[in-house]
mmCIF file of C-alpha atoms and ligand atoms in Angstrom:
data_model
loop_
_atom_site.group_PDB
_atom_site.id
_atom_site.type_symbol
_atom_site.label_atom_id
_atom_site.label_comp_id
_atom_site.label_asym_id
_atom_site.label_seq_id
_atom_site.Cartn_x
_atom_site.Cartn_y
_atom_site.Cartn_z
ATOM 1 C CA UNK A 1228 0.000 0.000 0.000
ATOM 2 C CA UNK A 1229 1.581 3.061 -0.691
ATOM 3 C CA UNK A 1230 1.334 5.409 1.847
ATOM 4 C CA UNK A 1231 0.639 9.651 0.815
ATOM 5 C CA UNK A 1232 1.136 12.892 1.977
ATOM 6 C CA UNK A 1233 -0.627 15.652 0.104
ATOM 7 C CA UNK A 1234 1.417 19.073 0.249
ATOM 8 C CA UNK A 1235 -1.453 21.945 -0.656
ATOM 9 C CA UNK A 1236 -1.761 25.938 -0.504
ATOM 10 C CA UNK A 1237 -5.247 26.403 -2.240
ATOM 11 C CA UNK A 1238 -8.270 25.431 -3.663
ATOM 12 C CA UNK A 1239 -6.785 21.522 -3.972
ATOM 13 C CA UNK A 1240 -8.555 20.340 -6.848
ATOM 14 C CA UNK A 1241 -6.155 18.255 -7.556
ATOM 15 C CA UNK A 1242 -6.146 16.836 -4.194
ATOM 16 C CA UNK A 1243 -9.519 15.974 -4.958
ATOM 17 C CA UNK A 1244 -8.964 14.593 -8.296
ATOM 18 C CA UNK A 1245 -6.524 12.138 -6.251
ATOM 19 C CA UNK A 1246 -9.367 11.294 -3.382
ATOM 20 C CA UNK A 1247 -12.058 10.718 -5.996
ATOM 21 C CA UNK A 1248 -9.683 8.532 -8.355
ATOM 22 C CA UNK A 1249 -8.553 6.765 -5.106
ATOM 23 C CA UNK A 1250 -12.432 6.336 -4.615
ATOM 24 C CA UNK A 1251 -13.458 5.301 -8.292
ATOM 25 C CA UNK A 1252 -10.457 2.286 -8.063
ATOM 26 C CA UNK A 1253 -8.578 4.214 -10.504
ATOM 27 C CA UNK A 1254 -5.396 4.609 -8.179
ATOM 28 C CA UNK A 1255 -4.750 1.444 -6.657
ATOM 29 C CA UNK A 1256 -2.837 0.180 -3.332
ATOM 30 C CA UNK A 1257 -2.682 3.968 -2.340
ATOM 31 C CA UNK A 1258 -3.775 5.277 0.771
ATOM 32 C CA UNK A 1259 -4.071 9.054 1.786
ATOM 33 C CA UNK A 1260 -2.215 9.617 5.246
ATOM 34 C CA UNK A 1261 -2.420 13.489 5.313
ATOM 35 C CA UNK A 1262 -3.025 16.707 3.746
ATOM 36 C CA UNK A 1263 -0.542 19.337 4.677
ATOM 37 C CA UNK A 1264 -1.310 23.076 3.801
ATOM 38 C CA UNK A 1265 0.551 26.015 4.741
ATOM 39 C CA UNK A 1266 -2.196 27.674 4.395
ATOM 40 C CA UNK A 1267 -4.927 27.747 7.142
ATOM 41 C CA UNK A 1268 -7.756 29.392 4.683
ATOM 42 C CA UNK A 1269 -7.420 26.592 1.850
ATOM 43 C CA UNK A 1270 -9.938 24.791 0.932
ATOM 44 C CA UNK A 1271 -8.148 21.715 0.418
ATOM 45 C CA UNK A 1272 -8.250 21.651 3.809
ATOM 46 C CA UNK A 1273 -12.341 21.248 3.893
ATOM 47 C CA UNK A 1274 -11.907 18.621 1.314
ATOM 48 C CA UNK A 1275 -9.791 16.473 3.347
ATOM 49 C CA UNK A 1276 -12.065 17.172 6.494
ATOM 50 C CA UNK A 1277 -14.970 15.645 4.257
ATOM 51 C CA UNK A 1278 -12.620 12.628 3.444
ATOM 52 C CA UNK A 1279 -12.180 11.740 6.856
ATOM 53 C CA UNK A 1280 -8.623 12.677 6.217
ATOM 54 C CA UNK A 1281 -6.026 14.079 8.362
ATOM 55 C CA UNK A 1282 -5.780 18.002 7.592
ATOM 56 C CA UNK A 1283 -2.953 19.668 9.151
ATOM 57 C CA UNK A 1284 -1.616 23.561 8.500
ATOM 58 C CA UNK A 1285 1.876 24.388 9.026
ATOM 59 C CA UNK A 1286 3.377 27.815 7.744
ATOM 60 C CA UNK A 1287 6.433 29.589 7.606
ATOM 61 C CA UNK A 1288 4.451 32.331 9.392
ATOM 62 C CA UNK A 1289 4.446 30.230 12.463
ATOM 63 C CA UNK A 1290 7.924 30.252 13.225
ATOM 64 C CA UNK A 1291 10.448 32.325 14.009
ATOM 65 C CA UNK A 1292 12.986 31.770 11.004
ATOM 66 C CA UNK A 1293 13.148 29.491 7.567
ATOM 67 C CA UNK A 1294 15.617 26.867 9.569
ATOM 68 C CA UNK A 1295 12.850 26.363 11.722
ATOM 69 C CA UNK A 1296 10.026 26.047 9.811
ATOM 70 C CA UNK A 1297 12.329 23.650 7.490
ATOM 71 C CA UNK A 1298 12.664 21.407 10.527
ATOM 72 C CA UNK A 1299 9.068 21.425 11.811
ATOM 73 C CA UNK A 1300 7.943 21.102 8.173
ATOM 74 C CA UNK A 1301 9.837 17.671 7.765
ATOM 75 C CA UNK A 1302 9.090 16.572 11.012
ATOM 76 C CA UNK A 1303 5.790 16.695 10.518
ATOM 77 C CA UNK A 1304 5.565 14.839 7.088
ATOM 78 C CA UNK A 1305 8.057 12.290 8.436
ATOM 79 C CA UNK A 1306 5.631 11.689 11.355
ATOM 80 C CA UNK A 1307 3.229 10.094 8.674
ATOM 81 C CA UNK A 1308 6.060 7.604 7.324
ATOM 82 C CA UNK A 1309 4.654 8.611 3.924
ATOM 83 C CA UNK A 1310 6.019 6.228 0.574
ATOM 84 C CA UNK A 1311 4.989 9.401 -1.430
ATOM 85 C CA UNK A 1312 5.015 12.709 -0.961
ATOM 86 C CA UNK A 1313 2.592 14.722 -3.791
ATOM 87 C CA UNK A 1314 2.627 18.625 -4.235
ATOM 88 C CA UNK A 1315 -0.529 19.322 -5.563
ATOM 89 C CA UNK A 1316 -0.194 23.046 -6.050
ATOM 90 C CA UNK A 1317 2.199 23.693 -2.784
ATOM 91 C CA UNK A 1318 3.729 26.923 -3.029
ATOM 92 C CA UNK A 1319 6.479 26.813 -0.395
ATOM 93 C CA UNK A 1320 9.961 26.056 -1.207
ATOM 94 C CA UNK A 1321 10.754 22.536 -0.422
ATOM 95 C CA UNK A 1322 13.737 22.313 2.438
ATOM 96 C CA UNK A 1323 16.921 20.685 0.494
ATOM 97 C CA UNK A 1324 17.067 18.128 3.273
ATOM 98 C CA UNK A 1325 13.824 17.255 2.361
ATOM 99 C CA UNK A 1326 14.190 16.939 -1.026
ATOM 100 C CA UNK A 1327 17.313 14.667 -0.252
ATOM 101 C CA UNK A 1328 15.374 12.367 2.066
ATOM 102 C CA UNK A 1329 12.658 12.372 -0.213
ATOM 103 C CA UNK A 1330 14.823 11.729 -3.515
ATOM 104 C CA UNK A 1331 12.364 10.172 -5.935
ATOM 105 C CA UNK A 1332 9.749 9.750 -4.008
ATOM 106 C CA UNK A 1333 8.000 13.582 -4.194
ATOM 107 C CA UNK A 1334 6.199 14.527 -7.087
ATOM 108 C CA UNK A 1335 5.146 17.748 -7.958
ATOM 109 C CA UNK A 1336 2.447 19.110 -10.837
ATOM 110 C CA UNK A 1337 3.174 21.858 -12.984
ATOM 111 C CA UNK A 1338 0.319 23.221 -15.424
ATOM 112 C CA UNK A 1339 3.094 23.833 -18.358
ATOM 113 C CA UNK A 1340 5.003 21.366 -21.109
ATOM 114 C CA UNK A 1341 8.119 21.674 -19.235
ATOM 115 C CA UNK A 1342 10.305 22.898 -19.907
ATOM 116 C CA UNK A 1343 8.153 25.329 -21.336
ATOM 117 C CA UNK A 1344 6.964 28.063 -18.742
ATOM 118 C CA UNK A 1345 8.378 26.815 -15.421
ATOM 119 C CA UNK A 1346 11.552 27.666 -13.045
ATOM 120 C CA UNK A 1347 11.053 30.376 -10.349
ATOM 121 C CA UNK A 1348 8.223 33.147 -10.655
ATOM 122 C CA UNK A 1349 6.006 30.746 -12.860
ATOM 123 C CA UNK A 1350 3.222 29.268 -10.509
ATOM 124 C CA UNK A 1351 -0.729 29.439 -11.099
ATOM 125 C CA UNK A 1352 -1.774 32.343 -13.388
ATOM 126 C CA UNK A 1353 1.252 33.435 -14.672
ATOM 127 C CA UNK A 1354 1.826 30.249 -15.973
ATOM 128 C CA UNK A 1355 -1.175 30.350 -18.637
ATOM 129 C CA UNK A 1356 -0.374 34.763 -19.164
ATOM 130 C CA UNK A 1357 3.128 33.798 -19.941
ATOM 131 C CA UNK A 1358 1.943 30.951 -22.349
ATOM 132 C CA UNK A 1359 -0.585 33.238 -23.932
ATOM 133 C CA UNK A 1360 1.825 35.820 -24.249
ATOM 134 C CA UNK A 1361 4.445 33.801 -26.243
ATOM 135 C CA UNK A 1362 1.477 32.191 -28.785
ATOM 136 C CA UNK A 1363 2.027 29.096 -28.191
ATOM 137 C CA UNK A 1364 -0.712 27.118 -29.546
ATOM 138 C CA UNK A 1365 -0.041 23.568 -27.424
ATOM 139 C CA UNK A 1366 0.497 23.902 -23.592
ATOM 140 C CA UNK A 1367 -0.546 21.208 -21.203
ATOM 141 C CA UNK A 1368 0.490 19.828 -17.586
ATOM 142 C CA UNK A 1369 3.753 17.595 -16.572
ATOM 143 C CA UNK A 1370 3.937 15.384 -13.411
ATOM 144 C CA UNK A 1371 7.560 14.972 -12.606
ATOM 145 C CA UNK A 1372 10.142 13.955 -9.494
ATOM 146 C CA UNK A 1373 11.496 16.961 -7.307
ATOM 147 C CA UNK A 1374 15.063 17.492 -7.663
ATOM 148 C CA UNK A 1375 17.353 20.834 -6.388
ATOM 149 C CA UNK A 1376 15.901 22.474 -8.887
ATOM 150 C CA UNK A 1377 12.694 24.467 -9.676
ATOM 151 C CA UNK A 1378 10.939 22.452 -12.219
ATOM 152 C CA UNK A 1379 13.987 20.551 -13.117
ATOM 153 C CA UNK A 1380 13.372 16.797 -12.050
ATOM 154 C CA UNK A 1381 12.624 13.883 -14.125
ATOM 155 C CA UNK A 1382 9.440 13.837 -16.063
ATOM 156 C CA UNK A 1383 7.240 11.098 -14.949
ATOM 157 C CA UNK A 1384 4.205 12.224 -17.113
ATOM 158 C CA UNK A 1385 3.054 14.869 -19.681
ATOM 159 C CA UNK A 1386 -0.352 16.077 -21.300
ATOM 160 C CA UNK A 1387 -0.645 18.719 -24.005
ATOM 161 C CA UNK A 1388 -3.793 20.833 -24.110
ATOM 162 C CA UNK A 1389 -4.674 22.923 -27.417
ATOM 163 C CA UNK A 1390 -4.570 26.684 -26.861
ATOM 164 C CA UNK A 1391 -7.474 28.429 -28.214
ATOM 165 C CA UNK A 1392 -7.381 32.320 -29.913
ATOM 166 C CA UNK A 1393 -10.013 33.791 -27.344
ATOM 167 C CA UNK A 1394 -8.423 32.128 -23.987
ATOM 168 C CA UNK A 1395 -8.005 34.110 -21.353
ATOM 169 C CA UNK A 1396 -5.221 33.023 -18.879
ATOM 170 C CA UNK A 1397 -8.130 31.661 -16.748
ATOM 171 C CA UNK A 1398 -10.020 29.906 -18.914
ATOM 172 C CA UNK A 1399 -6.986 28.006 -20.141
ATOM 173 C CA UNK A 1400 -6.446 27.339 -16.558
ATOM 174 C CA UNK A 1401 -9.234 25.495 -16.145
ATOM 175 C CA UNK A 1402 -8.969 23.744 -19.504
ATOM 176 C CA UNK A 1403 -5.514 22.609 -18.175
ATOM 177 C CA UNK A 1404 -6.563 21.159 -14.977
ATOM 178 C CA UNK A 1405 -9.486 19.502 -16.652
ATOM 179 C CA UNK A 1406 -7.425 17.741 -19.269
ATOM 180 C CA UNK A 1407 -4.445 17.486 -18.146
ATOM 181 C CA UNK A 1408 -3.932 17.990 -14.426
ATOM 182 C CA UNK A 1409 -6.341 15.937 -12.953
ATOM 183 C CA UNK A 1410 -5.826 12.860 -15.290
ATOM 184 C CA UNK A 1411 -2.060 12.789 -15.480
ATOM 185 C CA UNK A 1412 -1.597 13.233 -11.256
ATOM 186 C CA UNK A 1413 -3.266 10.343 -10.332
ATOM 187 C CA UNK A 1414 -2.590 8.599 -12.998
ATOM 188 C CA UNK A 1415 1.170 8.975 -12.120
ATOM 189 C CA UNK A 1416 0.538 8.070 -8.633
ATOM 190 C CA UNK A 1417 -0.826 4.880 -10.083
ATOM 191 C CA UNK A 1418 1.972 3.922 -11.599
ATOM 192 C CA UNK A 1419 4.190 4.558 -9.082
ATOM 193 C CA UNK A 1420 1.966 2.617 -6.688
ATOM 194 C CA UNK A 1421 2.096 -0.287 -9.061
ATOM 195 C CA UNK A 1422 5.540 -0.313 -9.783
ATOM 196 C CA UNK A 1423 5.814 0.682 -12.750
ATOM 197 C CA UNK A 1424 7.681 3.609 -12.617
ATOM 198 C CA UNK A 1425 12.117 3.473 -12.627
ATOM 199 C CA UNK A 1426 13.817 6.868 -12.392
ATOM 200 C CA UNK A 1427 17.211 6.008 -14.677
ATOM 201 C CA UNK A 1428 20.811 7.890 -14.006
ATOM 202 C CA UNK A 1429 18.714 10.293 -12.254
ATOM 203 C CA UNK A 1430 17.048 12.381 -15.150
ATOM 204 C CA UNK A 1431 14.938 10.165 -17.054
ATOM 205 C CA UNK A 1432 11.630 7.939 -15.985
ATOM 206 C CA UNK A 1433 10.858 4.692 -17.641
ATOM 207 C CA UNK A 1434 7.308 4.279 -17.392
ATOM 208 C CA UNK A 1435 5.896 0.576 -17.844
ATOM 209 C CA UNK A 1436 2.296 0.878 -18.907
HETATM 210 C C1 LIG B 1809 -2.519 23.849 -10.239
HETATM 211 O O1 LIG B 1809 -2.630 24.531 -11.444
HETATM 212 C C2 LIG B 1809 -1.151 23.247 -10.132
HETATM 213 O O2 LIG B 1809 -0.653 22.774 -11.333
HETATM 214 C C3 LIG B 1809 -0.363 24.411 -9.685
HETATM 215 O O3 LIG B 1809 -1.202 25.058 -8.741
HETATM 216 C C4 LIG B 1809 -2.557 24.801 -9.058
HETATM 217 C C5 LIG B 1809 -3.212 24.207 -7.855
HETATM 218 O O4 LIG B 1809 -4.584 24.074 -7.965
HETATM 219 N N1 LIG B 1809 0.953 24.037 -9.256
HETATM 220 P P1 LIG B 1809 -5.421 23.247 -6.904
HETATM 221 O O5 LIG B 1809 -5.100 23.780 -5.511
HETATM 222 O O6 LIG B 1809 -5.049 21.802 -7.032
HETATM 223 O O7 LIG B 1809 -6.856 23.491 -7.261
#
């Protein structure tokens, strides 16, 4: 069974796209430890209340300095003994002992091709303004591994979405998550909860499907 933790800041509709394909059968052997959320207002929160789901809020706000926070913030995920840990739209920097510890077994989702439109300063919005400001006329979501990097880790999983002449950077938001986001996430988790996914020399994922 492998074990999650959910790392959230906002509305979590990915989180929920996980619960309900955890629900539906369509991720298997996966269980949902905890949702963490930095922040106390998100509703992700509410969704994993209505799950019967362990909702917890921990933010940099809370302590006195980064180191701190850093600590408390892998203390806490560590206290679930999670297999996986999934960023589903977590906005706070991950510690780099985290991302050691956790080497290959944290995924984050990012709503562009990447390497198209990701690195630092591209999150939510400005992710679908930048996109719309280039032209591009294919965007779409990727699922990959967290390395040091912002955006740089192995790609598990990518969906293109057609870009339309009258989108606004909202409404290709949505079209994003609908098509791409909320297939590829738990679909990756799937995989990985099946076996069937081999990160090789580091950068590049085999996926057995
Ligand atoms: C998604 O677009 C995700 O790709 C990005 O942040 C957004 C989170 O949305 N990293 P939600 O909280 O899952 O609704």
């Amino acid at each position: 069974m492998l074990k999650l933790v959910v790392c959230v800041s906002g509305g979590g509709t990915n989180l929920q796209a996980i619960l309900d394909a955890v629900d539906r059968g369509d991720i298997t052997n996966t269980e949902v430890a905890a949702v963490i959320s930095n922040n106390p207002n998100a509703y992700a929160l509410e969704r994993a209340k209505n799950h019967d789901i362990a909702g917890i809020c921990i933010s940099p706000k809370q302590f006195e300095d980064r180191d701190s926070f850093n600590k408390a913030f892998l203390e806490k995920v560590n206290s679930y003994q999670p297999d996986l840990v999934v960023l589903a739209g977590f906005l706070v920097v991950i510690p780099e002992l985290m991302i050691k510890e956790y080497r290959n077994r944290m995924i984050n989702i990012h709503p562009s091709l990447i390497p198209s439109f990701c690195g630092t300063g591209y999150y939510g919005l400005k992710v679908h303004e930048a996109a719309l400001a280039r032209g591009v006329k294919v965007t779409g979501a990727t699922v990959h591994f967290v390395d040091e990097g912002t955006d740089t880790g192995p790609i598990i999983l990518q969906q293109p979405v057609m870009v339309k002449a009258d989108d606004t950077p909202e409404i290709l938001q949505r079209r994003v998550m609908e098509q791409a986001e909320w297939k590829i996430l738990p679909q990756a988790i799937d995989l990985i909860a099946n076996g069937k996914v081999k990160v090789i020399d580091g950068k590049s994922v085999i996926v057995d499907v």
